[in-house]
Amino acid sequence: MSPITHLYLGFSMISGPLWWLVHRRRLKAGKESPGRLAEKFGFYRRQRPGGVLLWFHALSVGECLALLPLIERALEELPDAHVLLTSWNAASETALKATRPPDRCIHVFQPVDTVQAVRRFLDQWRPDVAGFYGLDFWPRLMIETQSRGIPMILVDSRMPDGSFRRRKRFAGPMRDILRLFDRLLLQDWASVPRFVELGADAGKISVVGALKSAARPLPAPEKELAELRRHVDGRPVWLGASTHRSEHPMIAEAHARVIEEIPEALLFLAPRNVRDGDEAETLLRKRFAHVARRSRGESIERNTQVYIADSIGEMGLWYRLAPVSFVGHSLAPGLEGKNPFEAVALGSCVIHGPETSFFSESYHGLGQTGGAIKVESAEDLARIAVLLQSPASRKPILEGAAKAVADRRGVLDVTWAAIREAVP
């Protein structure tokens, strides 16, 4: 074990008070769920159910939702089993309530990475198998899990070049963590040599594709959807989905150009971080006379030009209402992309920028089938947003996206097969 890992594990034995301080501040800032903060320190109201318990860990909203088809598959094939789903932030709790996971799926918050919280968590839940999603690694949690003989599987992971360069700086701890896994299920072949260089056993690696391509459509309340459709009233609509604040000036410029072509056009802007709503509103009001916000309960009027959808767990509404979606975190330098398959699953045409390294396999597959359009500038974005308002223009894009999804249909089967092998 590397010296840095030893040092970290030593710190994890005394860092409890620091974690309490950090979380008290997060609670005051509205970043934690007040009634469930104790879960992060290993205290739970619910007891472990009997029988097999599969544990999946995901960082946040997107990862939790991507795991739901796998969880449903597990509970369907193991009718007496339960699933424990852990995540880190309060937004995941809100999103999961909206999506309604299966009854035998229990959501709790991930314990902070102290020896006390981790051991209370493992003593309480005693999982039979652990599936860790992506690259969210917590050394104390993972080392304690492996030391108890719990099979560990890395699910739907990849190593973009930028992430690889950053993690090489901590080569010792990365090697210590990657060697804990019994199986590593990766999205793409480009990640394989990077994982191996960082210390993973090549014989335990399988390339299976992106699990998010199998994700079920995001939910949307029918009553709310019908009300919004009534307010939109058939107007041309496009969506900026999961956008980053650095993209908002370009999106504003693009929408100004769209309005020049289609004066009645409406933009939904759904920032990835809802706390960016204030800054986005200030920017947009400099360009547009009529801007409304979801978080203030404002409705869409006939003259509304931009509707800021700064809410959590409602992306299913916006993808259903917008036939064209710019999937953000992809247009400004230094960004790394967001999941395009949420839009695809709800029949919205995908536009994206060039910065998609976190989802390169997904965008490559969509590009090969003509299922998405890449843009490089605000001018390109406006031109495509206008072009795709025509159903005839959208048809080949949607057909290409459907083919990309069909090509990846086996991802769920292969992932579940690897986990099923490890179930006692």
Short mmCIF file of C-alpha atoms in Angstrom, two decimals:
data_model
loop_
_atom_site.label_atom_id
_atom_site.label_comp_id
_atom_site.label_asym_id
_atom_site.label_seq_id
_atom_site.Cartn_x
_atom_site.Cartn_y
_atom_site.Cartn_z
CA MET A 1 0.00 0.00 0.00
CA SER A 2 1.36 3.43 -0.94
CA PRO A 3 2.51 5.94 1.71
CA ILE A 4 -0.19 8.40 0.61
CA THR A 5 -2.89 5.78 1.11
CA HIS A 6 -1.50 4.97 4.57
CA LEU A 7 -1.52 8.67 5.42
CA TYR A 8 -5.11 9.05 4.18
CA LEU A 9 -6.32 6.05 6.17
CA GLY A 10 -4.68 7.49 9.27
CA PHE A 11 -6.44 10.81 8.68
CA SER A 12 -9.76 8.97 8.25
CA MET A 13 -9.47 7.77 11.85
CA ILE A 14 -9.49 11.31 13.27
CA SER A 15 -11.34 13.40 10.66
CA GLY A 16 -14.88 12.91 12.04
CA PRO A 17 -15.12 16.37 13.71
CA LEU A 18 -13.98 18.04 10.47
CA TRP A 19 -16.68 16.21 8.50
CA TRP A 20 -19.30 17.34 11.06
CA LEU A 21 -18.18 20.95 10.67
CA VAL A 22 -18.26 20.80 6.88
CA HIS A 23 -21.74 19.25 6.87
CA ARG A 24 -23.16 21.73 9.34
CA ARG A 25 -22.12 24.48 6.93
CA ARG A 26 -23.54 22.57 3.98
CA LEU A 27 -26.81 22.13 5.89
CA LYS A 28 -27.05 25.89 6.50
CA ALA A 29 -26.40 26.49 2.81
CA GLY A 30 -29.26 24.16 1.84
CA LYS A 31 -26.95 21.56 0.32
CA GLU A 32 -27.93 18.71 2.66
CA SER A 33 -31.19 16.95 3.50
CA PRO A 34 -31.94 18.03 7.11
CA GLY A 35 -33.80 14.90 8.17
CA ARG A 36 -31.19 12.54 6.79
CA LEU A 37 -27.84 14.07 7.64
CA ALA A 38 -27.20 11.36 10.25
CA GLU A 39 -27.02 8.78 7.43
CA LYS A 40 -23.73 10.29 6.31
CA PHE A 41 -22.28 9.34 9.69
CA GLY A 42 -23.60 5.78 9.70
CA PHE A 43 -26.89 6.15 11.59
CA TYR A 44 -30.05 4.84 9.90
CA ARG A 45 -33.72 4.63 10.78
CA ARG A 46 -34.26 1.54 8.66
CA GLN A 47 -32.90 -1.92 9.36
CA ARG A 48 -31.29 -4.25 6.85
CA PRO A 49 -33.85 -6.52 5.16
CA GLY A 50 -33.26 -10.26 5.18
CA GLY A 51 -31.80 -12.16 2.23
CA VAL A 52 -29.42 -11.01 -0.48
CA LEU A 53 -28.57 -7.30 -0.52
CA LEU A 54 -26.91 -5.78 -3.59
CA TRP A 55 -25.25 -2.42 -2.99
CA PHE A 56 -24.75 0.15 -5.76
CA HIS A 57 -22.95 3.42 -5.17
CA ALA A 58 -23.42 6.48 -7.40
CA LEU A 59 -22.25 10.04 -6.98
CA SER A 60 -25.28 12.13 -7.93
CA VAL A 61 -28.47 12.44 -9.94
CA GLY A 62 -27.36 11.27 -13.38
CA GLU A 63 -25.50 8.25 -12.03
CA CYS A 64 -28.42 7.19 -9.82
CA LEU A 65 -30.85 7.39 -12.74
CA ALA A 66 -28.48 5.46 -14.99
CA LEU A 67 -28.41 2.63 -12.46
CA LEU A 68 -32.20 2.25 -12.24
CA PRO A 69 -32.57 -0.16 -15.22
CA LEU A 70 -29.83 -2.34 -13.70
CA ILE A 71 -31.54 -2.23 -10.31
CA GLU A 72 -34.87 -3.16 -11.88
CA ARG A 73 -33.22 -6.04 -13.70
CA ALA A 74 -31.61 -7.30 -10.49
CA LEU A 75 -34.86 -7.22 -8.52
CA GLU A 76 -36.75 -8.88 -11.35
CA GLU A 77 -34.32 -11.80 -11.54
CA LEU A 78 -33.81 -12.06 -7.77
CA PRO A 79 -37.34 -11.77 -6.35
CA ASP A 80 -36.21 -12.18 -2.74
CA ALA A 81 -33.32 -9.72 -2.93
CA HIS A 82 -33.09 -6.03 -2.06
CA VAL A 83 -30.91 -3.26 -3.45
CA LEU A 84 -29.19 -0.57 -1.42
CA LEU A 85 -28.45 2.57 -3.47
CA THR A 86 -26.08 5.14 -1.97
CA SER A 87 -25.39 8.62 -3.30
CA TRP A 88 -23.72 11.77 -2.06
CA ASN A 89 -25.86 14.87 -2.55
CA ALA A 90 -29.38 15.96 -1.65
CA ALA A 91 -30.32 16.49 -5.32
CA SER A 92 -30.20 12.73 -5.85
CA GLU A 93 -32.83 12.26 -3.14
CA THR A 94 -35.15 14.69 -4.91
CA ALA A 95 -34.61 13.04 -8.30
CA LEU A 96 -35.18 9.54 -6.96
CA LYS A 97 -38.46 10.55 -5.32
CA ALA A 98 -39.63 11.80 -8.72
CA THR A 99 -38.57 8.61 -10.55
CA ARG A 100 -40.01 6.19 -7.96
CA PRO A 101 -37.49 3.34 -7.79
CA PRO A 102 -38.77 -0.20 -7.14
CA ASP A 103 -40.13 -0.95 -3.66
CA ARG A 104 -37.20 -3.21 -2.78
CA CYS A 105 -34.67 -0.47 -3.58
CA ILE A 106 -33.51 1.41 -0.47
CA HIS A 107 -31.78 4.77 -0.90
CA VAL A 108 -29.43 6.08 1.80
CA PHE A 109 -26.67 8.65 1.71
CA GLN A 110 -23.09 7.49 1.36
CA PRO A 111 -21.14 7.59 4.63
CA VAL A 112 -18.37 10.15 5.00
CA ASP A 113 -14.98 8.52 4.61
CA THR A 114 -14.10 8.08 8.28
CA VAL A 115 -13.36 4.72 9.83
CA GLN A 116 -16.25 5.10 12.28
CA ALA A 117 -18.93 6.04 9.72
CA VAL A 118 -17.79 3.45 7.18
CA ARG A 119 -17.76 0.62 9.69
CA ARG A 120 -21.19 1.56 11.04
CA PHE A 121 -22.46 1.54 7.44
CA LEU A 122 -21.00 -1.87 6.64
CA ASP A 123 -22.05 -3.35 10.00
CA GLN A 124 -25.61 -2.17 9.43
CA TRP A 125 -26.12 -3.20 5.80
CA ARG A 126 -23.72 -6.14 5.27
CA PRO A 127 -23.99 -6.09 1.45
CA ASP A 128 -23.38 -9.28 -0.51
CA VAL A 129 -22.06 -7.48 -3.62
CA ALA A 130 -20.85 -3.90 -4.15
CA GLY A 131 -21.12 -2.07 -7.50
CA PHE A 132 -19.33 1.27 -7.73
CA TYR A 133 -20.39 3.54 -10.57
CA GLY A 134 -17.90 5.60 -12.58
CA LEU A 135 -14.83 7.00 -10.86
CA ASP A 136 -16.20 8.08 -7.48
CA PHE A 137 -13.54 6.51 -5.26
CA TRP A 138 -13.45 6.78 -1.45
CA PRO A 139 -10.41 4.86 -0.14
CA ARG A 140 -11.56 4.05 3.39
CA LEU A 141 -14.99 2.91 2.22
CA MET A 142 -13.60 0.74 -0.55
CA ILE A 143 -10.73 -0.78 1.41
CA GLU A 144 -13.06 -1.67 4.30
CA THR A 145 -15.53 -3.20 1.84
CA GLN A 146 -12.90 -5.41 0.22
CA SER A 147 -11.45 -6.44 3.61
CA ARG A 148 -14.81 -7.99 4.50
CA GLY A 149 -14.72 -10.22 1.45
CA ILE A 150 -17.51 -8.38 -0.38
CA PRO A 151 -17.10 -8.78 -4.17
CA MET A 152 -16.49 -5.37 -5.78
CA ILE A 153 -17.39 -4.47 -9.36
CA LEU A 154 -16.64 -1.19 -11.12
CA VAL A 155 -19.64 -0.32 -13.28
CA ASP A 156 -19.94 1.91 -16.37
CA SER A 157 -16.56 3.55 -15.91
CA ARG A 158 -14.18 5.25 -18.27
CA MET A 159 -10.93 7.21 -18.07
CA PRO A 160 -10.93 10.36 -20.26
CA ASP A 161 -7.53 11.78 -21.05
CA GLY A 162 -7.93 14.74 -18.69
CA SER A 163 -9.00 12.52 -15.82
CA PHE A 164 -6.11 10.17 -16.56
CA ARG A 165 -3.56 12.98 -16.34
CA ARG A 166 -5.00 14.19 -13.04
CA ARG A 167 -5.12 10.73 -11.49
CA LYS A 168 -1.55 9.91 -12.55
CA ARG A 169 -0.45 12.44 -9.95
CA PHE A 170 -1.80 10.05 -7.32
CA ALA A 171 -0.56 6.85 -8.92
CA GLY A 172 -0.03 5.04 -5.61
CA PRO A 173 -3.55 5.50 -4.20
CA MET A 174 -5.09 4.81 -7.62
CA ARG A 175 -3.19 1.52 -7.84
CA ASP A 176 -4.31 0.60 -4.32
CA ILE A 177 -7.97 1.27 -5.18
CA LEU A 178 -8.09 -0.32 -8.64
CA ARG A 179 -6.58 -3.56 -7.36
CA LEU A 180 -9.52 -3.99 -5.00
CA PHE A 181 -11.98 -4.71 -7.82
CA ASP A 182 -12.97 -8.20 -8.88
CA ARG A 183 -14.30 -6.90 -12.22
CA LEU A 184 -13.99 -3.58 -14.07
CA LEU A 185 -16.71 -2.91 -16.66
CA LEU A 186 -15.59 -0.05 -18.90
CA GLN A 187 -17.37 2.02 -21.51
CA ASP A 188 -14.66 2.14 -24.19
CA TRP A 189 -11.43 0.59 -25.38
CA ALA A 190 -9.48 3.87 -25.10
CA SER A 191 -9.83 3.65 -21.32
CA VAL A 192 -8.31 0.17 -21.02
CA PRO A 193 -4.58 1.07 -21.26
CA ARG A 194 -5.13 4.03 -18.93
CA PHE A 195 -6.70 1.84 -16.25
CA VAL A 196 -3.92 -0.70 -16.67
CA GLU A 197 -1.22 1.97 -16.38
CA LEU A 198 -2.85 3.18 -13.18
CA GLY A 199 -2.70 -0.31 -11.69
CA ALA A 200 -5.80 -2.25 -12.73
CA ASP A 201 -5.46 -5.95 -13.57
CA ALA A 202 -6.00 -6.21 -17.34
CA GLY A 203 -7.47 -9.69 -16.92
CA LYS A 204 -10.35 -8.26 -14.88
CA ILE A 205 -11.34 -5.59 -17.42
CA SER A 206 -14.26 -5.91 -19.85
CA VAL A 207 -15.40 -3.28 -22.35
CA VAL A 208 -19.21 -3.29 -22.40
CA GLY A 209 -20.31 0.19 -23.53
CA ALA A 210 -22.18 3.00 -21.76
CA LEU A 211 -24.89 1.93 -19.33
CA LYS A 212 -26.61 5.31 -19.63
CA SER A 213 -27.74 4.34 -23.13
CA ALA A 214 -30.07 1.83 -21.46
CA ALA A 215 -31.53 4.33 -18.98
CA ARG A 216 -35.30 4.53 -18.79
CA PRO A 217 -36.97 7.81 -19.87
CA LEU A 218 -36.97 10.53 -17.23
CA PRO A 219 -40.39 10.89 -15.60
CA ALA A 220 -42.73 13.87 -15.82
CA PRO A 221 -46.02 14.49 -13.98
CA GLU A 222 -48.82 14.32 -16.55
CA LYS A 223 -50.80 17.19 -15.02
CA GLU A 224 -47.77 19.48 -14.96
CA LEU A 225 -46.79 18.50 -18.50
CA ALA A 226 -50.28 19.21 -19.82
CA GLU A 227 -50.31 22.62 -18.10
CA LEU A 228 -46.94 23.58 -19.58
CA ARG A 229 -48.02 22.42 -23.04
CA ARG A 230 -51.07 24.64 -22.75
CA HIS A 231 -48.86 27.64 -21.99
CA VAL A 232 -46.37 26.82 -24.76
CA ASP A 233 -49.33 26.54 -27.12
CA GLY A 234 -47.51 25.05 -30.09
CA ARG A 235 -44.70 27.62 -30.26
CA PRO A 236 -41.28 26.64 -31.68
CA VAL A 237 -39.19 25.52 -28.70
CA TRP A 238 -35.61 24.52 -28.08
CA LEU A 239 -33.82 23.56 -24.87
CA GLY A 240 -30.43 24.27 -23.33
CA ALA A 241 -30.06 21.22 -21.07
CA SER A 242 -27.55 20.71 -18.23
CA THR A 243 -25.74 23.87 -19.25
CA HIS A 244 -22.66 25.38 -17.62
CA ARG A 245 -22.51 29.06 -16.73
CA SER A 246 -19.64 29.59 -19.20
CA GLU A 247 -21.98 28.54 -22.04
CA HIS A 248 -24.80 30.93 -21.19
CA PRO A 249 -23.45 33.92 -23.17
CA MET A 250 -23.21 31.76 -26.31
CA ILE A 251 -26.68 30.32 -25.74
CA ALA A 252 -28.07 33.84 -25.28
CA GLU A 253 -26.40 34.91 -28.52
CA ALA A 254 -27.77 31.85 -30.30
CA HIS A 255 -31.32 32.48 -29.10
CA ALA A 256 -31.15 36.12 -30.22
CA ARG A 257 -30.31 34.80 -33.70
CA VAL A 258 -33.11 32.21 -33.50
CA ILE A 259 -35.62 34.95 -32.67
CA GLU A 260 -34.47 36.92 -35.72
CA GLU A 261 -35.55 33.92 -37.83
CA ILE A 262 -38.53 32.79 -35.71
CA PRO A 263 -39.82 35.72 -33.59
CA GLU A 264 -42.19 33.53 -31.53
CA ALA A 265 -39.47 31.00 -30.56
CA LEU A 266 -39.08 30.03 -26.89
CA LEU A 267 -35.90 28.87 -25.16
CA PHE A 268 -35.96 26.67 -22.08
CA LEU A 269 -32.68 27.05 -20.20
CA ALA A 270 -32.06 24.29 -17.62
CA PRO A 271 -28.70 24.95 -15.93
CA ARG A 272 -26.88 21.93 -14.55
CA ASN A 273 -26.44 23.82 -11.29
CA VAL A 274 -29.74 25.43 -10.31
CA ARG A 275 -27.79 27.98 -8.25
CA ASP A 276 -26.67 29.52 -11.57
CA GLY A 277 -30.23 30.77 -12.10
CA ASP A 278 -29.61 34.28 -10.74
CA GLU A 279 -26.54 34.88 -12.87
CA ALA A 280 -28.28 33.45 -15.94
CA GLU A 281 -31.28 35.71 -15.42
CA THR A 282 -29.09 38.81 -15.14
CA LEU A 283 -27.33 37.89 -18.38
CA LEU A 284 -30.53 37.06 -20.27
CA ARG A 285 -32.38 40.20 -19.22
CA LYS A 286 -29.69 42.22 -20.99
CA ARG A 287 -30.67 40.54 -24.27
CA PHE A 288 -34.36 39.72 -23.89
CA ALA A 289 -37.33 41.73 -22.63
CA HIS A 290 -39.37 38.79 -21.39
CA VAL A 291 -37.64 36.25 -19.13
CA ALA A 292 -39.41 34.00 -16.59
CA ARG A 293 -38.14 31.58 -13.92
CA ARG A 294 -39.41 28.25 -12.75
CA SER A 295 -38.01 28.66 -9.23
CA ARG A 296 -40.20 31.74 -8.67
CA GLY A 297 -43.32 29.96 -9.87
CA GLU A 298 -43.63 32.22 -12.91
CA SER A 299 -45.63 30.90 -15.83
CA ILE A 300 -44.92 30.95 -19.54
CA GLU A 301 -46.79 33.79 -21.21
CA ARG A 302 -47.34 34.37 -24.89
CA ASN A 303 -44.49 36.91 -24.97
CA THR A 304 -42.01 34.91 -22.85
CA GLN A 305 -38.78 34.55 -24.80
CA VAL A 306 -36.70 32.58 -22.28
CA TYR A 307 -37.92 30.33 -19.47
CA ILE A 308 -35.20 29.51 -16.91
CA ALA A 309 -35.96 25.97 -15.73
CA ASP A 310 -33.93 26.20 -12.51
CA SER A 311 -35.47 23.23 -10.73
CA ILE A 312 -34.33 19.77 -9.66
CA GLY A 313 -35.74 16.51 -11.01
CA GLU A 314 -37.81 18.04 -13.83
CA MET A 315 -35.65 17.41 -16.89
CA GLY A 316 -38.27 14.93 -18.09
CA LEU A 317 -40.65 17.88 -18.57
CA TRP A 318 -38.26 19.97 -20.63
CA TYR A 319 -37.12 17.13 -22.92
CA ARG A 320 -40.76 16.27 -23.63
CA LEU A 321 -41.64 19.88 -24.43
CA ALA A 322 -38.60 20.64 -26.59
CA PRO A 323 -38.17 18.78 -29.89
CA VAL A 324 -34.61 20.13 -30.08
CA SER A 325 -32.09 20.00 -27.20
CA PHE A 326 -28.62 21.43 -26.89
CA VAL A 327 -26.98 19.11 -24.33
CA GLY A 328 -24.64 21.36 -22.43
CA HIS A 329 -21.31 21.21 -20.64
CA SER A 330 -19.96 20.77 -24.15
CA LEU A 331 -19.53 24.12 -25.92
CA ALA A 332 -16.98 26.07 -23.84
CA PRO A 333 -13.32 24.97 -23.54
CA GLY A 334 -12.51 22.82 -20.53
CA LEU A 335 -15.93 21.19 -20.22
CA GLU A 336 -16.43 17.45 -20.66
CA GLY A 337 -20.00 16.77 -21.77
CA LYS A 338 -23.25 15.42 -20.33
CA ASN A 339 -25.38 12.36 -21.04
CA PRO A 340 -27.15 12.67 -24.43
CA PHE A 341 -29.34 9.60 -24.01
CA GLU A 342 -31.81 11.33 -21.67
CA ALA A 343 -32.84 13.52 -24.60
CA VAL A 344 -32.78 10.61 -27.05
CA ALA A 345 -35.06 8.51 -24.84
CA LEU A 346 -37.72 11.24 -24.99
CA GLY A 347 -37.52 11.92 -28.72
CA SER A 348 -35.64 15.22 -28.58
CA CYS A 349 -32.98 15.83 -31.22
CA VAL A 350 -29.51 16.22 -29.71
CA ILE A 351 -27.18 19.13 -30.48
CA HIS A 352 -23.84 19.27 -28.65
CA GLY A 353 -20.55 21.12 -28.62
CA PRO A 354 -17.06 19.67 -29.22
CA GLU A 355 -16.15 19.16 -25.52
CA THR A 356 -17.60 15.72 -24.75
CA SER A 357 -14.70 13.70 -23.35
CA PHE A 358 -16.66 12.22 -20.42
CA PHE A 359 -19.18 10.79 -22.90
CA SER A 360 -16.97 10.26 -25.93
CA GLU A 361 -18.20 6.71 -26.51
CA SER A 362 -21.83 7.85 -26.45
CA TYR A 363 -21.31 10.80 -28.76
CA HIS A 364 -19.11 8.76 -31.09
CA GLY A 365 -21.88 6.18 -31.40
CA LEU A 366 -24.50 8.84 -32.07
CA GLY A 367 -22.19 10.51 -34.58
CA GLN A 368 -21.68 7.26 -36.47
CA THR A 369 -25.43 6.80 -36.96
CA GLY A 370 -26.20 10.46 -37.58
CA GLY A 371 -28.08 10.62 -34.29
CA ALA A 372 -26.68 13.96 -33.06
CA ILE A 373 -25.31 17.20 -34.49
CA LYS A 374 -22.09 18.85 -33.29
CA VAL A 375 -21.81 22.64 -33.31
CA GLU A 376 -18.77 24.85 -32.69
CA SER A 377 -20.26 28.31 -32.12
CA ALA A 378 -23.33 30.33 -31.19
CA GLU A 379 -23.94 30.91 -34.90
CA ASP A 380 -23.90 27.15 -35.60
CA LEU A 381 -26.16 26.50 -32.61
CA ALA A 382 -28.74 29.03 -33.79
CA ARG A 383 -28.72 27.71 -37.34
CA ILE A 384 -29.29 24.10 -36.26
CA ALA A 385 -31.90 25.05 -33.64
CA VAL A 386 -33.87 26.78 -36.40
CA LEU A 387 -33.36 24.00 -38.95
CA LEU A 388 -34.58 21.28 -36.57
CA GLN A 389 -37.86 23.01 -35.84
CA SER A 390 -39.01 21.22 -39.01
CA PRO A 391 -40.28 17.65 -38.34
CA ALA A 392 -38.83 16.55 -41.69
CA SER A 393 -35.35 17.75 -40.63
CA ARG A 394 -35.62 15.98 -37.28
CA LYS A 395 -36.68 12.63 -38.72
CA PRO A 396 -33.25 11.31 -39.87
CA ILE A 397 -31.60 12.53 -36.64
CA LEU A 398 -34.13 10.69 -34.50
CA GLU A 399 -33.79 7.55 -36.62
CA GLY A 400 -30.00 7.67 -36.23
CA ALA A 401 -30.32 8.11 -32.46
CA ALA A 402 -32.70 5.14 -32.23
CA LYS A 403 -30.17 3.01 -34.11
CA ALA A 404 -27.38 4.04 -31.71
CA VAL A 405 -29.53 2.98 -28.76
CA ALA A 406 -30.39 -0.34 -30.43
CA ASP A 407 -26.70 -1.01 -31.06
CA ARG A 408 -26.07 -0.69 -27.30
CA ARG A 409 -28.94 -2.86 -26.14
CA GLY A 410 -26.58 -5.54 -24.83
CA VAL A 411 -24.88 -3.24 -22.28
CA LEU A 412 -27.45 -3.95 -19.58
CA ASP A 413 -27.29 -7.72 -20.19
CA VAL A 414 -23.51 -7.90 -19.91
CA THR A 415 -23.37 -5.64 -16.85
CA TRP A 416 -26.02 -7.63 -15.03
CA ALA A 417 -24.37 -10.94 -15.94
CA ALA A 418 -21.11 -9.80 -14.30
CA ILE A 419 -22.91 -8.78 -11.12
CA ARG A 420 -25.08 -11.91 -11.05
CA GLU A 421 -21.94 -14.06 -11.10
CA ALA A 422 -20.82 -12.45 -7.85
CA VAL A 423 -24.13 -12.93 -5.99
CA PRO A 424 -23.85 -15.68 -3.35
#
